[in-house]
Amino acid sequence: MREITLSQAVNEALAEEMRRDPTTFIIGEDVAEAGTPFKVLSGLVEEFGTARVIDTPISEPGFMGLAVGAAMTGARPIVDLMFGDFLFLIMDQLCNQAAKIHYMSGGKLNVPLVLRTNMGATRRSAAQHSQSLQALVAHIPGLKVAMPSSAYEAKGLLKTAIRDNNPVVIFEDKLMYQDKAPVPEEEYLIPFGVANVKREGRDITLIATSSMVQVAEKAAVMLAKEGIEAEVIDPRTIVPLDEKTLVDSVRKTSRAIVIDEGHQSYGVTAEIASRLNAAAFYHLDAPVLRMGAMDVPIPFSPVLEDVTVPTPEAVADNARRLCSGEMIHAA
Amino acid sequence: MREITLSQAVNEALAEEMRRDPTTFIIGEDVAEAGTPFKVLSGLVEEFGTARVIDTPISEPGFMGLAVGAAMTGARPIVDLMFGDFLFLIMDQLCNQAAKIHYMSGGKLNVPLVLRTNMGATRRSAAQHSQSLQALVAHIPGLKVAMPSSAYEAKGLLKTAIRDNNPVVIFEDKLMYQDKAPVPEEEYLIPFGVANVKREGRDITLIATSSMVQVAEKAAVMLAKEGIEAEVIDPRTIVPLDEKTLVDSVRKTSRAIVIDEGHQSYGVTAEIASRLNAAAFYHLDAPVLRMGAMDVPIPFSPVLEDVTVPTPEAVADNARRLCSGEMIHAA
Amino acid sequence: MAEQKTNSEDYLRMYRQMVRIRTFEDNANQLYLSAKMPGLTHMYSGEEAVAVGICEALTDDDRITSTHRGHGHCVAKGADFRRMFCELLGKEEGYCRGKGGSMHIADQSHGNLGANAIVGGSMGIATGSALRAKLLGQDDVTVCFFGDGATAQGLLYEVMNMAALWKLPVIYACENNGYSEYTRTEEIAAGEITARAEAFGIEAFKVDGQDVLAVNALTQKLVARARRGEGPFFIELETYRYHGHHVGDINREYYRSKDEERSWKQDRDPIVRFRGWLVEQGVATEEEIEAMNAEIEKDASDAVAYAEAAKYPDMSEVDMHVYAD
Amino acid sequence: MAEQKTNSEDYLRMYRQMVRIRTFEDNANQLYLSAKMPGLTHMYSGEEAVAVGICEALTDDDRITSTHRGHGHCVAKGADFRRMFCELLGKEEGYCRGKGGSMHIADQSHGNLGANAIVGGSMGIATGSALRAKLLGQDDVTVCFFGDGATAQGLLYEVMNMAALWKLPVIYACENNGYSEYTRTEEIAAGEITARAEAFGIEAFKVDGQDVLAVNALTQKLVARARRGEGPFFIELETYRYHGHHVGDINREYYRSKDEERSWKQDRDPIVRFRGWLVEQGVATEEEIEAMNAEIEKDASDAVAYAEAAKYPDMSEVDMHVYAD
Ligand SMILES: Cc1ncc(C[n+]2csc(CCOP(=O)(O)OP(=O)(O)O)c2C)c(N)n1
Ligand SMILES: Cc1ncc(C[n+]2csc(CCOP(=O)(O)OP(=O)(O)O)c2C)c(N)n1
Ligand SMILES: [Mg+2]
Ligand SMILES: [Mg+2]
């Protein structure tokens, strides 16, 4: 199968869906001629024109609000939020408006919009351009949250998101835009709420989101050399969450690590770990272990930044200790 | 000891601290003559004047930003955010600015500010005036988060918050403003990160925040009649979290329920439950049970709203099932 | 009054709609005071000429966004009493199946995109509706209602900038009733409100919000121009709310005098003024008007009775409508 | 040039500061291009007269807030090359112990409250600093730097409204360099920028941002007035950035022409113009100026060498400074 970058996969998904549905449009900062600073949207304005690939002023709350209104009245906006950190600016429009309108109207009004944004540290972009804020939106009922872990997922999930009748937030890992993966030429969609078992194993389950899937897979390779077979699972969407696939795996392996690049405390790993603990309690040899980013603002200095996020070595290390029973005694 | 309302307790804390420190001031909407819609601040403008009890336009991001700047340069602002739901409007100033400035400046700049806001449903205020958003701020390193459960805590925690050199967010339960509790005449402060064992018990631990402490206590009374002795613990601050007191209790009782009025998924109960599962795994007879608000926007209709939040009956019911071993077999 | 008699039917409908709003509010207030209505609510009484003058210039395809003080907009845009009262009481037959209540009432069938409990929260929505119209080549116009207090929200300036840059068919209707909650407008708004719109290159107008014909005439013109792509526009409507900020705001003397209230009610009531004009111009007789009023009152009390008897949503509805299919 | 020679020392310091900024940026750019500098950074070259003209009118007690394009403000407000380069390279001796980097550099000792990577993010902070001054009876003035693009953020209008209502000692300095990222100002700003401030009753001024004396003279006046409680004020400074939006923005022809860049550099360079004036007015000779330039260049390369050799923070610092004691 041909290989394309995550950036190209996103671009293809957008182009295909915009061809398919004339009510779709892209709105955001420097999305047209510039194609975003990450160049993810290059070429789209040439095909669809500036009426459907709309450059906005630097008004995140404003253009998010416009998207909500357009979505409520018959269009399907795809919002480009340049950095995930800017979510803090649009929370009211996203969480007080978009997320609640369908419910508050008793099902009468829909808000079919997609918010594409990004996440991920180690780009030396410091505290306001490095956050992974998926936990915040996942907490708000009415929003769906997708976290593609490769070009394949990025395309399939985005297409599903665009056709979904609800507000969907997609977090792309900005360090993965140039990573290639096999992506079929034929059209495909990836349903929400279906986890992907990336690698089978019997000894331990590594549940990882987005950027952390690669980290888990690398850890699994290291572990395999030592005879530890790790199962790696990518939930793909954290809302809805495919709890069953995760639980089934953990019941089989009896040990689990949950890895996510958001801050650890009050983050994604807490939800997944506590659901697993609840549903697989009597199958577990040890409590589910959580690995998130450190609970510190992301520092600029490379030497500091690198220690804030989970690495394959750290995951493998924890997995080894879990499998050796070391943590069981420690607990 | 005299009893005063939570509203009076907050008012006293503010008055005492404002007398003590001339750099403190209150800023928010209708805080002066009106004393807020909840009348919590009545009388303060008479004592401290409009220079220190400042009525703002309806500009939440704006006055939150002003507070950050004032805090960075030598004042100690106390921000009044009329409804916790409006947090979504000020997240950038709170989370990208206030929370990170001390860290980003390598410890050179401080942001000693207090953000007082509220939480709690069942006031028939519908989806945009009923949220309990503590999980969102608790996820952001650099913020401290206090959740007073009575007039006593409201006063002691607020005084501590005002003297703290960091941004502190306090969530008051708006349904509790008129609830009375014994509050000493003498000055006292309640340190952050110290949980309060409200009631001792050996059979099960009920960990509850803010409004849910009363719910847990009522459940404990019901349970006591049936011979089940519940220990009720109020963490008082969720950042920092007094993990030790919680874990010690759960190791003793072997069963726990965590109760918080925020949405359950990706919420406060997930963090506390997964920490307990991790630290008390081998002492637990059953997985820690979580009870948050339902994962739905808060509906207006009373019949619907009332089922969205944990009740004493539901807590007691779950506790009974946990203690009878029913859930152990079910898992 | 601004204009000569040209169309009695229109005039009578405007009058009727104003009375319907006032009557709706009186009943809602009564429900609240007798503890039959849950939650909080904000009365529109006194401001009827604004909603009616504007909405009478719109078709069902034109959209509006409303505010926390939204009953007036809802009635003016064509909503039905029964379904409104059902919503206010949290009943299943309400416009939002009881899930929205007073602060979120929406009426999709007449283009009311909903009240909003976030002050200024619908400014983006209204502008986005206008963007959609332009994008899809539809010729409807969207009116964004908001108060003087809401002009303090930065969102307004963000969306006015985009509306002006892209010439969107949206009309910003600022209902300046002199107060935001318990604070006078002068204390929270520096400079001139209309100047703020003009700074973005938006044509802005000030109009007497108690004069339904003046409001309607201006809006007609602007709607027509907006349909032709000459928008956006901004209107500041000078008006007054008779009740407190919300139904529980009873003692108001610390922020506004009884005299002030009396003078607005006695000298500038939009319904009384318009009624006088209708009679004077021979559009209707006193008797016809009284009959109309009585009929509306009956409609309202029937609707209240209906809503009181109507059933609550089934508890199973609590987790329906979180997500659309 | 705006004014006759009155004070050579001041003039020479202004010149010196402008050259220091340009030299700092040339070195920073070099560090980036040779992959020695991590992250991304935005060059201030071309806009020196703005930062210097304004900051020379301030004392160390006066505060500024800066932007993502913040090196110029930092130097102009008195910062030291070594500690700045250390910060850009993530070293322990940096102004923020390496934790902030280019986009968050702050220099508390000279009243620089910090760069900000959220466009418009510091508008509240600057206004709050001014509120603090008023509240505590201190007479310092705060200058809020931001770009033309940042005028699209609603926060600006919220804080200008409050600054105007409360007469706060803050000066909003809009550096209009014609672009926000890859988009021309006309495409993202409707109407007139200064009119937006005026709509809030704020006196607003437009000045040639390439003329350091004009900028300085205006700022001196406004700072003095703001100290007397006559603020706030708004200044729009017409300027130009020579480099790309950030250091990686190399191919710029799709959004601005090489001709345009050339004309600004050749005809309006603030350093060249001011240098010519200094010589013409006899404030300094060509030789003196060359010596000054050389000295600054040496300072900068020494500082770069120092920073390159300096040590990184200890890994244990990663969870220090999350909370203050
Ligand atoms: C974002 C936000 N801030 C504050 C409030 C509380 N609040 C409700 S109505 C109101 C005053 C609104 O004034 P105005 O816009 O003039 O409308 P009016 O009530 O006069 O019709 C305030 C402050 C709110 N609902 N939302
Ligand atoms: C809230 C926010 N939105 C978008 C960005 C991305 N961004 C960084 S600089 C910039 C352009 C800023 O333009 P302007 O304010 O004119 O400043 P200039 O770069 O021209 O100095 C943008 C869009 C950001 N950092 N923050
Ligand atoms: Mg008003
Ligand atoms: Mg610019």
mmCIF file of C-alpha atoms in Angstrom, chain D residues 26-169:
data_model
loop_
_atom_site.group_PDB
_atom_site.id
_atom_site.type_symbol
_atom_site.label_atom_id
_atom_site.label_comp_id
_atom_site.label_asym_id
_atom_site.label_seq_id
_atom_site.Cartn_x
_atom_site.Cartn_y
_atom_site.Cartn_z
ATOM 1 C CA ASP D 26 21.349 38.979 13.760
ATOM 2 C CA ASN D 27 23.079 36.758 16.255
ATOM 3 C CA ALA D 28 19.877 35.010 17.283
ATOM 4 C CA ASN D 29 19.034 34.368 13.642
ATOM 5 C CA GLN D 30 22.506 32.951 13.101
ATOM 6 C CA LEU D 31 22.128 30.679 16.107
ATOM 7 C CA TYR D 32 18.859 29.440 14.766
ATOM 8 C CA LEU D 33 20.125 28.875 11.235
ATOM 9 C CA SER D 34 23.078 26.930 12.566
ATOM 10 C CA ALA D 35 20.635 24.792 14.568
ATOM 11 C CA LYS D 36 22.079 25.881 17.870
ATOM 12 C CA MET D 37 18.922 27.517 19.052
ATOM 13 C CA PRO D 38 15.942 25.326 19.872
ATOM 14 C CA GLY D 39 12.296 26.141 19.178
ATOM 15 C CA LEU D 40 10.964 28.986 17.158
ATOM 16 C CA THR D 41 11.575 32.661 17.343
ATOM 17 C CA HIS D 42 10.294 35.848 15.778
ATOM 18 C CA MET D 43 12.691 38.586 14.732
ATOM 19 C CA TYR D 44 12.161 42.221 15.635
ATOM 20 C CA SER D 45 14.623 43.656 13.069
ATOM 21 C CA GLY D 46 13.152 46.653 11.288
ATOM 22 C CA GLU D 47 10.958 47.688 14.201
ATOM 23 C CA GLU D 48 13.709 48.950 16.524
ATOM 24 C CA ALA D 49 12.563 52.556 16.642
ATOM 25 C CA VAL D 50 9.262 51.478 18.147
ATOM 26 C CA ALA D 51 10.640 49.641 21.166
ATOM 27 C CA VAL D 52 13.448 52.113 21.720
ATOM 28 C CA GLY D 53 11.432 55.261 21.155
ATOM 29 C CA ILE D 54 8.883 54.052 23.680
ATOM 30 C CA CYS D 55 11.090 52.426 26.299
ATOM 31 C CA GLU D 56 13.444 55.419 26.381
ATOM 32 C CA ALA D 57 10.488 57.397 27.684
ATOM 33 C CA LEU D 58 10.082 54.990 30.595
ATOM 34 C CA THR D 59 11.859 54.408 33.874
ATOM 35 C CA ASP D 60 12.680 51.042 35.418
ATOM 36 C CA ASP D 61 9.571 51.395 37.572
ATOM 37 C CA ASP D 62 7.375 51.640 34.523
ATOM 38 C CA ARG D 63 6.216 48.304 33.263
ATOM 39 C CA ILE D 64 5.838 46.867 29.807
ATOM 40 C CA THR D 65 4.221 43.749 28.471
ATOM 41 C CA SER D 66 5.737 42.230 25.387
ATOM 42 C CA THR D 67 4.804 39.800 22.615
ATOM 43 C CA HIS D 68 5.988 36.709 20.779
ATOM 44 C CA ARG D 69 8.205 39.172 18.859
ATOM 45 C CA GLY D 70 9.713 40.303 22.096
ATOM 46 C CA HIS D 71 13.505 40.525 21.942
ATOM 47 C CA GLY D 72 13.383 44.170 20.932
ATOM 48 C CA HIS D 73 11.218 45.183 23.863
ATOM 49 C CA CYS D 74 13.435 43.239 26.223
ATOM 50 C CA VAL D 75 16.657 44.877 25.050
ATOM 51 C CA ALA D 76 15.050 48.313 24.913
ATOM 52 C CA LYS D 77 13.813 47.949 28.487
ATOM 53 C CA GLY D 78 17.375 47.391 29.658
ATOM 54 C CA ALA D 79 18.083 43.681 29.530
ATOM 55 C CA ASP D 80 21.520 42.186 29.359
ATOM 56 C CA PHE D 81 22.754 40.238 26.321
ATOM 57 C CA ARG D 82 24.219 37.350 28.267
ATOM 58 C CA ARG D 83 21.137 36.544 30.206
ATOM 59 C CA MET D 84 19.022 36.949 27.094
ATOM 60 C CA PHE D 85 21.085 34.583 24.994
ATOM 61 C CA CYS D 86 21.232 32.143 27.881
ATOM 62 C CA GLU D 87 17.439 32.195 27.919
ATOM 63 C CA LEU D 88 17.179 31.659 24.173
ATOM 64 C CA LEU D 89 19.417 28.636 24.491
ATOM 65 C CA GLY D 90 17.587 27.222 27.507
ATOM 66 C CA LYS D 91 20.438 27.771 29.943
ATOM 67 C CA GLU D 92 20.255 28.138 33.690
ATOM 68 C CA GLU D 93 21.573 31.698 33.691
ATOM 69 C CA GLY D 94 18.807 32.868 31.401
ATOM 70 C CA TYR D 95 16.326 35.423 32.648
ATOM 71 C CA CYS D 96 13.837 32.610 33.245
ATOM 72 C CA ARG D 97 16.367 29.887 34.044
ATOM 73 C CA GLY D 98 15.750 28.516 30.559
ATOM 74 C CA LYS D 99 12.134 27.733 31.300
ATOM 75 C CA GLY D 100 10.601 30.481 29.205
ATOM 76 C CA GLY D 101 12.729 30.765 26.084
ATOM 77 C CA SER D 102 12.315 33.351 23.357
ATOM 78 C CA MET D 103 8.522 33.486 23.567
ATOM 79 C CA HIS D 104 8.358 34.046 27.326
ATOM 80 C CA ILE D 105 11.411 36.081 28.114
ATOM 81 C CA ALA D 106 10.724 38.412 31.034
ATOM 82 C CA ASP D 107 13.003 40.753 32.919
ATOM 83 C CA GLN D 108 11.478 41.579 36.223
ATOM 84 C CA SER D 109 14.409 43.823 37.225
ATOM 85 C CA HIS D 110 13.645 46.328 34.470
ATOM 86 C CA GLY D 111 9.883 46.072 34.581
ATOM 87 C CA ASN D 112 9.460 43.784 31.572
ATOM 88 C CA LEU D 113 6.549 41.582 32.582
ATOM 89 C CA GLY D 114 7.300 39.217 29.785
ATOM 90 C CA ALA D 115 6.796 38.162 26.235
ATOM 91 C CA ASN D 116 3.647 36.187 25.597
ATOM 92 C CA ALA D 117 3.004 33.407 23.116
ATOM 93 C CA ILE D 118 -0.726 34.018 23.134
ATOM 94 C CA VAL D 119 -1.396 36.830 20.678
ATOM 95 C CA GLY D 120 -3.085 39.538 22.721
ATOM 96 C CA GLY D 121 -2.531 37.514 25.875
ATOM 97 C CA SER D 122 -0.846 40.322 27.760
ATOM 98 C CA MET D 123 -3.438 43.035 27.218
ATOM 99 C CA GLY D 124 -5.152 42.183 30.470
ATOM 100 C CA ILE D 125 -1.853 41.926 32.294
ATOM 101 C CA ALA D 126 -0.738 45.393 31.198
ATOM 102 C CA THR D 127 -4.072 46.933 32.110
ATOM 103 C CA GLY D 128 -4.011 45.124 35.448
ATOM 104 C CA SER D 129 -0.554 46.482 36.164
ATOM 105 C CA ALA D 130 -1.982 49.952 35.606
ATOM 106 C CA LEU D 131 -4.934 49.187 37.862
ATOM 107 C CA ARG D 132 -2.474 48.136 40.571
ATOM 108 C CA ALA D 133 -0.583 51.419 40.185
ATOM 109 C CA LYS D 134 -3.783 53.374 40.641
ATOM 110 C CA LEU D 135 -4.968 51.218 43.536
ATOM 111 C CA LEU D 136 -1.704 51.403 45.451
ATOM 112 C CA GLY D 137 -1.100 55.053 44.621
ATOM 113 C CA GLN D 138 2.055 54.376 42.637
ATOM 114 C CA ASP D 139 2.868 56.644 39.724
ATOM 115 C CA ASP D 140 4.320 54.222 37.229
ATOM 116 C CA VAL D 141 2.900 53.791 33.754
ATOM 117 C CA THR D 142 2.490 50.512 31.873
ATOM 118 C CA VAL D 143 2.954 50.115 28.142
ATOM 119 C CA CYS D 144 1.226 47.241 26.399
ATOM 120 C CA PHE D 145 2.940 46.226 23.145
ATOM 121 C CA PHE D 146 0.987 44.218 20.594
ATOM 122 C CA GLY D 147 0.730 43.805 16.848
ATOM 123 C CA ASP D 148 -1.839 44.800 14.267
ATOM 124 C CA GLY D 149 -2.989 41.200 14.177
ATOM 125 C CA ALA D 150 -3.650 41.243 17.902
ATOM 126 C CA THR D 151 -6.267 43.965 17.450
ATOM 127 C CA ALA D 152 -8.579 41.156 16.343
ATOM 128 C CA GLN D 153 -8.630 39.744 19.870
ATOM 129 C CA GLY D 154 -11.735 40.767 21.769
ATOM 130 C CA LEU D 155 -9.756 41.061 24.979
ATOM 131 C CA LEU D 156 -8.360 44.379 23.748
ATOM 132 C CA TYR D 157 -11.799 45.977 23.703
ATOM 133 C CA GLU D 158 -12.714 44.609 27.103
ATOM 134 C CA VAL D 159 -9.623 46.036 28.748
ATOM 135 C CA MET D 160 -9.673 49.341 26.846
ATOM 136 C CA ASN D 161 -13.221 49.834 28.082
ATOM 137 C CA MET D 162 -12.147 49.347 31.693
ATOM 138 C CA ALA D 163 -8.990 51.408 31.276
ATOM 139 C CA ALA D 164 -11.079 54.249 29.872
ATOM 140 C CA LEU D 165 -13.781 54.004 32.540
ATOM 141 C CA TRP D 166 -11.235 54.030 35.339
ATOM 142 C CA LYS D 167 -8.635 56.323 33.734
ATOM 143 C CA LEU D 168 -5.811 53.842 34.132
ATOM 144 C CA PRO D 169 -2.177 54.770 33.423
#
